[in-house]
CSV table of C-alpha atoms in Angstrom, one decimal:
chain,number,residue,atom,x,y,z
A,1,MET,CA,-22.8,112.5,-153.0
A,2,GLU,CA,-23.0,110.7,-156.1
A,3,SER,CA,-20.8,109.2,-158.4
A,4,LYS,CA,-21.9,109.9,-162.0
A,5,ALA,CA,-19.7,107.2,-163.2
A,6,ASN,CA,-21.7,104.6,-165.5
A,7,HIS,CA,-18.1,101.4,-165.2
A,8,LYS,CA,-14.7,101.0,-163.4
A,9,ILE,CA,-11.7,101.0,-165.1
A,10,LEU,CA,-8.5,99.0,-162.5
A,11,ILE,CA,-5.2,99.0,-164.0
A,12,CYS,CA,-2.6,96.8,-161.9
A,13,LEU,CA,0.3,100.2,-161.5
A,14,GLY,CA,2.6,97.4,-160.1
A,15,SER,CA,5.5,97.3,-161.2
A,16,SER,CA,5.8,93.8,-163.4
A,17,CYS,CA,2.1,94.9,-165.3
A,18,HIS,CA,4.0,98.7,-165.3
A,19,SER,CA,7.2,98.1,-166.9
A,20,ARG,CA,5.1,94.4,-168.7
A,21,GLY,CA,2.8,97.9,-170.4
A,22,ASN,CA,0.5,98.5,-168.4
A,23,ALA,CA,2.2,102.6,-168.5
A,24,GLU,CA,1.5,102.2,-172.5
A,25,ASN,CA,-1.9,101.0,-171.5
A,26,LEU,CA,-3.0,103.6,-168.9
A,27,LYS,CA,-1.5,106.4,-172.1
A,28,ALA,CA,-4.0,104.5,-174.0
A,29,ILE,CA,-6.4,103.6,-172.2
A,30,GLN,CA,-7.5,107.7,-171.5
A,31,ASP,CA,-7.2,108.7,-174.8
A,32,PHE,CA,-9.5,106.2,-175.8
A,33,LEU,CA,-11.9,107.8,-173.2
A,34,LYS,CA,-10.9,111.0,-173.8
A,35,GLU,CA,-11.4,110.4,-178.1
A,36,ARG,CA,-15.4,109.8,-176.9
A,37,LYS,CA,-16.2,112.3,-174.6
A,38,ILE,CA,-16.7,109.2,-172.0
A,39,ASP,CA,-14.1,109.6,-169.7
A,40,SER,CA,-16.1,111.9,-166.7
A,41,GLN,CA,-18.7,108.7,-167.1
A,42,ILE,CA,-15.5,106.0,-165.7
A,43,ASP,CA,-14.0,105.4,-162.6
A,44,PHE,CA,-10.8,104.5,-164.2
A,45,ARG,CA,-8.2,104.0,-161.3
A,46,GLY,CA,-4.8,102.7,-160.4
A,47,HIS,CA,-4.0,100.4,-158.6
A,48,LEU,CA,-0.7,98.5,-157.2
A,49,CYS,CA,-0.5,94.6,-157.1
A,50,ASN,CA,-3.1,92.1,-157.0
A,51,ASP,CA,-0.2,89.2,-156.8
A,52,MET,CA,-0.9,89.1,-160.9
A,53,CYS,CA,2.2,89.7,-162.2
A,54,LYS,CA,2.6,86.6,-164.1
A,55,ARG,CA,-0.4,87.1,-165.5
A,56,GLY,CA,0.7,90.6,-166.5
A,57,PRO,CA,-0.7,93.8,-168.1
A,58,VAL,CA,-3.8,93.2,-165.9
A,59,ILE,CA,-7.2,95.2,-166.4
A,60,GLU,CA,-10.3,95.1,-165.1
A,61,ILE,CA,-13.3,96.8,-166.3
A,62,ASP,CA,-16.7,96.1,-164.6
A,63,GLU,CA,-15.4,94.0,-163.0
A,64,ILE,CA,-13.8,91.4,-165.5
A,65,GLU,CA,-9.9,90.7,-165.3
A,66,TYR,CA,-8.4,90.7,-168.4
A,67,GLU,CA,-4.9,89.8,-168.5
A,68,GLY,CA,-2.5,90.1,-170.4
A,69,VAL,CA,-3.3,93.1,-172.6
A,70,THR,CA,-1.4,94.6,-174.7
A,71,GLN,CA,-1.0,97.5,-177.0
A,72,SER,CA,-2.4,95.0,-179.4
A,73,ASN,CA,-5.4,93.2,-177.9
A,74,LEU,CA,-6.0,96.7,-176.0
A,75,PRO,CA,-8.8,98.4,-178.1
A,76,SER,CA,-10.9,95.5,-178.6
A,77,ILE,CA,-11.2,95.5,-175.1
A,78,LEU,CA,-12.7,98.3,-174.6
A,79,SER,CA,-14.4,98.6,-177.9
A,80,HIS,CA,-15.9,95.7,-176.9
A,81,HIS,CA,-17.4,97.4,-173.4
A,82,PHE,CA,-18.0,100.8,-174.2
A,83,ASN,CA,-19.3,100.5,-178.4
């Protein structure tokens, strides 16, 4: 079965990134994708620690890693990739 995903988002859900903001970022990304009706085109997955805890919260979009992702900078990161 071939995937319909055009993009891939990986969000670190390891304990450090999760507690430092990725719990909120997870919801914000889901809302962003649904609002634009592109959620079915995105392979959006959580993963565990990549040993980047001190640089978190970490999100990867199409193999580009973003460190220190917050509710403040997340909208511009998403808009850069999906608008």
